[in-house]
mmCIF file of C-alpha atoms in Angstrom:
data_model
loop_
_atom_site.group_PDB
_atom_site.id
_atom_site.type_symbol
_atom_site.label_atom_id
_atom_site.label_comp_id
_atom_site.label_asym_id
_atom_site.label_seq_id
_atom_site.Cartn_x
_atom_site.Cartn_y
_atom_site.Cartn_z
ATOM 1 C CA MET A 1 -23.298 -2.783 -4.147
ATOM 2 C CA LYS A 2 -24.082 -2.865 -0.453
ATOM 3 C CA THR A 3 -26.056 0.132 0.779
ATOM 4 C CA ARG A 4 -24.966 -0.308 4.390
ATOM 5 C CA LEU A 5 -21.423 -0.939 5.532
ATOM 6 C CA GLY A 6 -20.464 -2.634 8.770
ATOM 7 C CA ALA A 7 -17.593 -0.807 10.488
ATOM 8 C CA LEU A 8 -15.039 -1.684 13.146
ATOM 9 C CA LEU A 9 -13.336 1.146 15.069
ATOM 10 C CA VAL A 10 -9.788 0.375 16.199
ATOM 11 C CA ASP A 11 -8.132 2.945 18.457
ATOM 12 C CA ASP A 12 -6.470 2.683 21.869
ATOM 13 C CA GLU A 13 -8.153 5.918 22.985
ATOM 14 C CA ARG A 14 -11.716 5.341 24.156
ATOM 15 C CA LEU A 15 -12.529 9.041 23.685
ATOM 16 C CA ALA A 16 -11.340 8.966 20.078
ATOM 17 C CA ARG A 17 -13.488 5.909 19.362
ATOM 18 C CA GLY A 18 -16.471 7.642 20.928
ATOM 19 C CA GLU A 19 -15.979 10.802 18.879
ATOM 20 C CA LEU A 20 -15.750 8.858 15.641
ATOM 21 C CA ARG A 21 -18.808 6.791 16.534
ATOM 22 C CA THR A 22 -20.722 10.016 17.161
ATOM 23 C CA LEU A 23 -19.645 11.482 13.813
ATOM 24 C CA LEU A 24 -20.665 8.301 11.992
ATOM 25 C CA ARG A 25 -24.216 8.624 13.317
ATOM 26 C CA ALA A 26 -24.714 11.268 10.635
ATOM 27 C CA HIS A 27 -24.115 8.515 8.057
ATOM 28 C CA PRO A 28 -26.780 5.802 8.298
ATOM 29 C CA GLU A 29 -25.026 4.015 5.441
ATOM 30 C CA VAL A 30 -22.369 2.977 7.967
ATOM 31 C CA GLU A 31 -23.220 0.791 10.959
ATOM 32 C CA VAL A 32 -20.638 0.546 13.734
ATOM 33 C CA LEU A 33 -20.469 -3.158 14.558
ATOM 34 C CA GLY A 34 -17.886 -2.937 17.288
ATOM 35 C CA GLU A 35 -14.712 -1.442 18.693
ATOM 36 C CA ALA A 36 -11.217 -2.597 19.599
ATOM 37 C CA ALA A 37 -8.564 -0.950 21.741
ATOM 38 C CA ASP A 38 -5.502 -2.779 20.421
ATOM 39 C CA VAL A 39 -4.321 -5.078 17.651
ATOM 40 C CA ASP A 40 -4.997 -8.359 19.455
ATOM 41 C CA GLU A 41 -8.566 -7.330 20.225
ATOM 42 C CA ALA A 42 -8.999 -6.079 16.652
ATOM 43 C CA ILE A 43 -7.986 -9.462 15.254
ATOM 44 C CA GLN A 44 -10.672 -11.115 17.385
ATOM 45 C CA ARG A 45 -13.318 -8.585 16.351
ATOM 46 C CA ILE A 46 -12.464 -8.962 12.661
ATOM 47 C CA ALA A 47 -12.971 -12.723 12.927
ATOM 48 C CA GLU A 48 -16.255 -12.291 14.810
ATOM 49 C CA LEU A 49 -17.784 -9.396 12.885
ATOM 50 C CA ASP A 50 -16.332 -9.613 9.346
ATOM 51 C CA PRO A 51 -16.571 -5.818 8.881
ATOM 52 C CA ASP A 52 -16.742 -4.085 5.523
ATOM 53 C CA VAL A 53 -14.533 -1.234 6.663
ATOM 54 C CA ILE A 54 -12.025 -0.744 9.475
ATOM 55 C CA PHE A 55 -11.310 2.725 10.816
ATOM 56 C CA LEU A 56 -7.780 2.062 12.028
ATOM 57 C CA ASP A 57 -5.550 4.131 14.264
ATOM 58 C CA VAL A 58 -1.882 3.962 13.276
ATOM 59 C CA GLN A 59 -0.038 4.501 16.539
ATOM 60 C CA MET A 60 -1.126 2.253 19.406
ATOM 61 C CA PRO A 61 0.768 0.787 22.372
ATOM 62 C CA GLY A 62 2.264 -2.643 21.843
ATOM 63 C CA ALA A 63 1.501 -3.001 18.145
ATOM 64 C CA SER A 64 0.618 -0.475 15.449
ATOM 65 C CA GLY A 65 -2.020 -0.392 12.765
ATOM 66 C CA PHE A 66 0.763 -1.488 10.409
ATOM 67 C CA ASP A 67 1.208 -4.634 12.499
ATOM 68 C CA LEU A 68 -2.483 -5.472 12.282
ATOM 69 C CA LEU A 69 -2.399 -5.424 8.479
ATOM 70 C CA SER A 70 0.632 -7.702 8.458
ATOM 71 C CA ARG A 71 -1.060 -10.259 10.752
ATOM 72 C CA VAL A 72 -4.456 -10.723 9.105
ATOM 73 C CA GLU A 73 -5.904 -11.181 5.642
ATOM 74 C CA LEU A 74 -8.599 -8.586 5.174
ATOM 75 C CA ARG A 75 -11.758 -8.491 3.128
ATOM 76 C CA ALA A 76 -12.490 -5.080 4.615
ATOM 77 C CA GLN A 77 -11.475 -1.715 3.268
ATOM 78 C CA VAL A 78 -9.189 0.256 5.564
ATOM 79 C CA VAL A 79 -9.401 3.916 6.510
ATOM 80 C CA PHE A 80 -6.500 5.196 8.583
ATOM 81 C CA VAL A 81 -7.297 7.562 11.407
ATOM 82 C CA THR A 82 -4.100 9.234 12.535
ATOM 83 C CA ALA A 83 -2.675 12.246 14.289
ATOM 84 C CA TYR A 84 0.317 12.185 11.904
ATOM 85 C CA ASP A 85 1.046 15.358 9.977
ATOM 86 C CA ALA A 86 1.192 15.546 6.184
ATOM 87 C CA HIS A 87 4.855 14.552 6.049
ATOM 88 C CA ALA A 88 4.140 11.270 7.822
ATOM 89 C CA MET A 89 1.407 10.494 5.307
ATOM 90 C CA ARG A 90 4.139 9.334 2.909
ATOM 91 C CA ALA A 91 3.676 5.906 4.475
ATOM 92 C CA PHE A 92 0.186 5.696 2.998
ATOM 93 C CA GLU A 93 0.499 7.491 -0.288
ATOM 94 C CA VAL A 94 0.685 4.598 -2.769
ATOM 95 C CA ASN A 95 -2.581 2.764 -3.286
ATOM 96 C CA ALA A 96 -3.934 3.810 0.120
ATOM 97 C CA LEU A 97 -7.675 3.421 0.542
ATOM 98 C CA ASP A 98 -8.104 6.628 2.550
ATOM 99 C CA TYR A 99 -6.996 8.422 5.683
ATOM 100 C CA LEU A 100 -8.465 10.823 8.210
ATOM 101 C CA LEU A 101 -6.413 13.218 10.298
ATOM 102 C CA LYS A 102 -7.353 13.713 13.930
ATOM 103 C CA PRO A 103 -9.404 15.551 14.956
ATOM 104 C CA VAL A 104 -11.707 14.184 12.274
ATOM 105 C CA HIS A 105 -13.641 16.864 10.411
ATOM 106 C CA PRO A 106 -17.267 15.993 9.573
ATOM 107 C CA GLN A 107 -16.962 17.113 5.935
ATOM 108 C CA ARG A 108 -13.812 15.038 5.436
ATOM 109 C CA LEU A 109 -15.552 12.018 6.938
ATOM 110 C CA ARG A 110 -18.467 12.534 4.553
ATOM 111 C CA ALA A 111 -16.091 12.378 1.583
ATOM 112 C CA THR A 112 -14.600 9.172 2.951
ATOM 113 C CA VAL A 113 -18.004 7.544 3.365
ATOM 114 C CA GLU A 114 -18.974 8.511 -0.177
ATOM 115 C CA ARG A 115 -15.825 6.886 -1.528
ATOM 116 C CA LEU A 116 -16.411 3.748 0.510
ATOM 117 C CA LEU A 117 -19.944 3.416 -0.806
ATOM 118 C CA LYS A 118 -18.985 4.039 -4.415
ATOM 119 C CA HIS A 119 -15.774 1.987 -4.281
ATOM 120 C CA THR A 120 -13.935 4.772 -6.054
ATOM 121 C CA THR A 121 -10.232 5.451 -5.968
ATOM 122 C CA PRO A 122 -9.343 7.738 -3.048
ATOM 123 C CA ALA A 123 -7.984 11.186 -3.600
ATOM 124 C CA PRO A 124 -4.175 11.377 -3.540
ATOM 125 C CA THR A 125 -2.524 12.324 -0.279
ATOM 126 C CA PRO A 126 -0.671 15.610 0.126
ATOM 127 C CA GLU A 127 2.590 13.752 -0.498
ATOM 128 C CA ALA A 128 1.624 12.335 -3.898
ATOM 129 C CA GLY A 129 4.435 12.839 -6.399
ATOM 130 C CA ARG A 130 7.266 12.977 -3.878
ATOM 131 C CA PRO A 131 10.288 10.710 -4.358
ATOM 132 C CA LEU A 132 10.067 7.514 -2.336
ATOM 133 C CA THR A 133 12.756 6.259 0.027
ATOM 134 C CA ALA A 134 13.708 2.647 0.698
ATOM 135 C CA GLU A 135 12.048 2.837 4.120
ATOM 136 C CA ASP A 136 8.686 4.153 2.917
ATOM 137 C CA HIS A 137 5.728 1.774 3.039
ATOM 138 C CA LEU A 138 3.238 1.015 0.297
ATOM 139 C CA PHE A 139 -0.266 -0.161 1.175
ATOM 140 C CA LEU A 140 -1.129 -2.955 -1.252
ATOM 141 C CA SER A 141 -4.278 -5.021 -1.644
ATOM 142 C CA ALA A 142 -5.167 -7.960 -3.879
ATOM 143 C CA ASP A 143 -7.410 -11.029 -3.690
ATOM 144 C CA ARG A 144 -9.014 -9.817 -0.459
ATOM 145 C CA ARG A 145 -5.590 -9.471 1.178
ATOM 146 C CA ALA A 146 -4.033 -6.238 2.340
ATOM 147 C CA ARG A 147 -0.526 -5.607 3.560
ATOM 148 C CA PHE A 148 2.152 -2.974 4.005
ATOM 149 C CA VAL A 149 5.311 -3.468 1.955
ATOM 150 C CA ARG A 150 8.528 -1.523 2.321
ATOM 151 C CA VAL A 151 9.848 -0.003 -0.868
ATOM 152 C CA SER A 152 13.063 -1.965 -0.254
ATOM 153 C CA ASP A 153 11.027 -5.196 -0.422
ATOM 154 C CA ILE A 154 9.928 -4.585 -4.015
ATOM 155 C CA ALA A 155 11.793 -7.065 -6.222
ATOM 156 C CA CYS A 156 10.737 -5.679 -9.583
ATOM 157 C CA LEU A 157 8.058 -3.816 -11.516
ATOM 158 C CA CYS A 158 6.881 -4.817 -14.969
ATOM 159 C CA SER A 159 4.798 -2.858 -17.439
ATOM 160 C CA ALA A 160 1.198 -4.029 -17.867
ATOM 161 C CA GLY A 161 -0.254 -1.710 -20.490
ATOM 162 C CA ASP A 162 -1.184 1.556 -18.829
ATOM 163 C CA TYR A 163 -0.630 -0.122 -15.449
ATOM 164 C CA SER A 164 2.261 -1.957 -13.816
ATOM 165 C CA GLU A 165 2.715 -5.222 -11.929
ATOM 166 C CA LEU A 166 4.620 -4.984 -8.660
ATOM 167 C CA VAL A 167 6.410 -8.125 -7.449
ATOM 168 C CA THR A 168 7.747 -8.431 -3.899
ATOM 169 C CA ARG A 169 10.774 -10.360 -2.653
ATOM 170 C CA ASP A 170 8.482 -13.168 -1.466
ATOM 171 C CA GLY A 171 6.855 -13.514 -4.881
ATOM 172 C CA GLN A 172 3.532 -11.738 -4.243
ATOM 173 C CA ARG A 173 2.146 -9.821 -7.228
ATOM 174 C CA TYR A 174 -0.004 -6.676 -7.271
ATOM 175 C CA LEU A 175 -1.486 -4.810 -10.227
ATOM 176 C CA MET A 176 -0.899 -1.088 -9.744
ATOM 177 C CA THR A 177 -2.624 1.780 -11.523
ATOM 178 C CA ARG A 178 0.596 3.791 -11.824
ATOM 179 C CA PRO A 179 2.565 3.440 -15.097
ATOM 180 C CA LEU A 180 6.160 2.271 -15.074
ATOM 181 C CA ALA A 181 7.476 5.712 -16.014
ATOM 182 C CA GLU A 182 6.062 7.182 -12.813
ATOM 183 C CA TRP A 183 7.661 4.450 -10.719
ATOM 184 C CA GLU A 184 11.023 5.127 -12.357
ATOM 185 C CA GLU A 185 10.772 8.799 -11.422
ATOM 186 C CA ARG A 186 9.863 8.126 -7.807
ATOM 187 C CA LEU A 187 11.816 5.024 -6.743
ATOM 188 C CA PRO A 188 15.253 5.466 -5.108
ATOM 189 C CA GLU A 189 17.664 5.591 -8.047
ATOM 190 C CA ARG A 190 20.519 4.044 -6.061
ATOM 191 C CA GLN A 191 18.493 0.893 -5.494
ATOM 192 C CA PHE A 192 16.283 0.536 -8.586
ATOM 193 C CA VAL A 193 17.331 0.411 -12.226
ATOM 194 C CA ARG A 194 15.553 -0.113 -15.519
ATOM 195 C CA ILE A 195 16.774 -3.203 -17.383
ATOM 196 C CA HIS A 196 14.245 -3.129 -20.201
ATOM 197 C CA ARG A 197 11.680 -0.752 -21.641
ATOM 198 C CA GLY A 198 9.088 -2.610 -19.578
ATOM 199 C CA THR A 199 11.022 -3.666 -16.449
ATOM 200 C CA ILE A 200 12.549 -2.067 -13.343
ATOM 201 C CA VAL A 201 14.470 -4.212 -10.841
ATOM 202 C CA ASN A 202 15.717 -3.826 -7.294
ATOM 203 C CA LEU A 203 19.511 -4.236 -7.426
ATOM 204 C CA GLU A 204 19.475 -5.960 -4.028
ATOM 205 C CA CYS A 205 17.256 -8.694 -5.505
ATOM 206 C CA VAL A 206 19.371 -9.430 -8.585
ATOM 207 C CA GLU A 207 20.794 -12.938 -8.125
ATOM 208 C CA ARG A 208 22.633 -13.367 -11.424
ATOM 209 C CA VAL A 209 22.766 -12.246 -15.042
ATOM 210 C CA GLU A 210 23.068 -14.714 -17.923
ATOM 211 C CA VAL A 211 23.962 -14.062 -21.541
ATOM 212 C CA GLN A 212 20.980 -15.273 -23.535
ATOM 213 C CA SER A 213 22.086 -14.545 -27.089
ATOM 214 C CA ASP A 214 23.444 -11.766 -29.204
ATOM 215 C CA GLU A 215 20.106 -10.078 -28.583
ATOM 216 C CA GLY A 216 20.408 -9.657 -24.841
ATOM 217 C CA PHE A 217 20.492 -11.183 -21.370
ATOM 218 C CA HIS A 218 18.359 -12.835 -18.721
ATOM 219 C CA VAL A 219 18.294 -11.314 -15.239
ATOM 220 C CA HIS A 220 17.354 -13.628 -12.382
ATOM 221 C CA VAL A 221 15.536 -11.651 -9.695
ATOM 222 C CA ARG A 222 14.539 -13.004 -6.304
ATOM 223 C CA GLY A 223 10.762 -13.447 -6.126
ATOM 224 C CA ALA A 224 10.147 -12.894 -9.828
ATOM 225 C CA GLY A 225 9.981 -16.581 -10.795
ATOM 226 C CA ASN A 226 10.991 -16.616 -14.444
ATOM 227 C CA PRO A 227 14.130 -14.701 -15.477
ATOM 228 C CA LEU A 228 13.534 -11.211 -16.831
ATOM 229 C CA PRO A 229 14.821 -10.117 -20.249
ATOM 230 C CA MET A 230 17.375 -7.337 -20.415
ATOM 231 C CA SER A 231 18.212 -5.633 -23.672
ATOM 232 C CA ARG A 232 21.796 -4.677 -24.528
ATOM 233 C CA ARG A 233 20.674 -1.076 -24.455
ATOM 234 C CA TYR A 234 20.326 -1.312 -20.680
ATOM 235 C CA ALA A 235 23.080 -3.876 -19.952
ATOM 236 C CA ALA A 236 25.878 -1.325 -19.678
ATOM 237 C CA ARG A 237 23.845 0.691 -17.183
ATOM 238 C CA LEU A 238 23.253 -2.361 -15.001
ATOM 239 C CA LYS A 239 26.911 -3.389 -15.192
ATOM 240 C CA VAL A 240 27.975 -0.017 -13.827
ATOM 241 C CA ARG A 241 25.414 -0.187 -11.028
ATOM 242 C CA LEU A 242 26.439 -3.713 -9.992
ATOM 243 C CA ALA A 243 30.173 -2.974 -10.089
#
């Protein structure tokens, strides 16, 4: 484990970058490598500096912090620094690395640094447990790549023991620490339906359903690759939803 993390500060407000840099001086474990005032400059700095962590403002002129994560593949961990209130934090609640509300409190920053150094799972946001909407975003990371995905862009979720595998419309797969039962409780029920004890699908991504045998069916879902099994127990429920 590295004992010193290289950081990039991305914020369109020079004063905000300066305040955060000052607060980070109390944490010698973190070295500020550079700053960026917008997304284009941040992309250049990421390529030049290869930071371990990016302190990223969400709302910036021209392009947002969301846009940055959709344009680059990141090795770095991401900490959001935002003036959004707790309600707006729904955008970050699933698998988020961490967030800081402006003005940044020194004790809260200390907790963030400790989590970065230990590579532990961040504490849940104030919105954890709330139902998700189709327009909410999930922050997902895998294989040194990080991206935001709309809930409506989830194609399906499959059980993976105590975890679950999330598959997007474009076929990307992410192992999530949340069990399938929790996803079923929180996903929009008008859009997502369980087709098997171990599978939830997005109705908008269902391409066709084939009778497999007397035992059940195969459901072809965009992005999933192989067809997904559906038991007769759940077939009637899907038929009603697709009608």
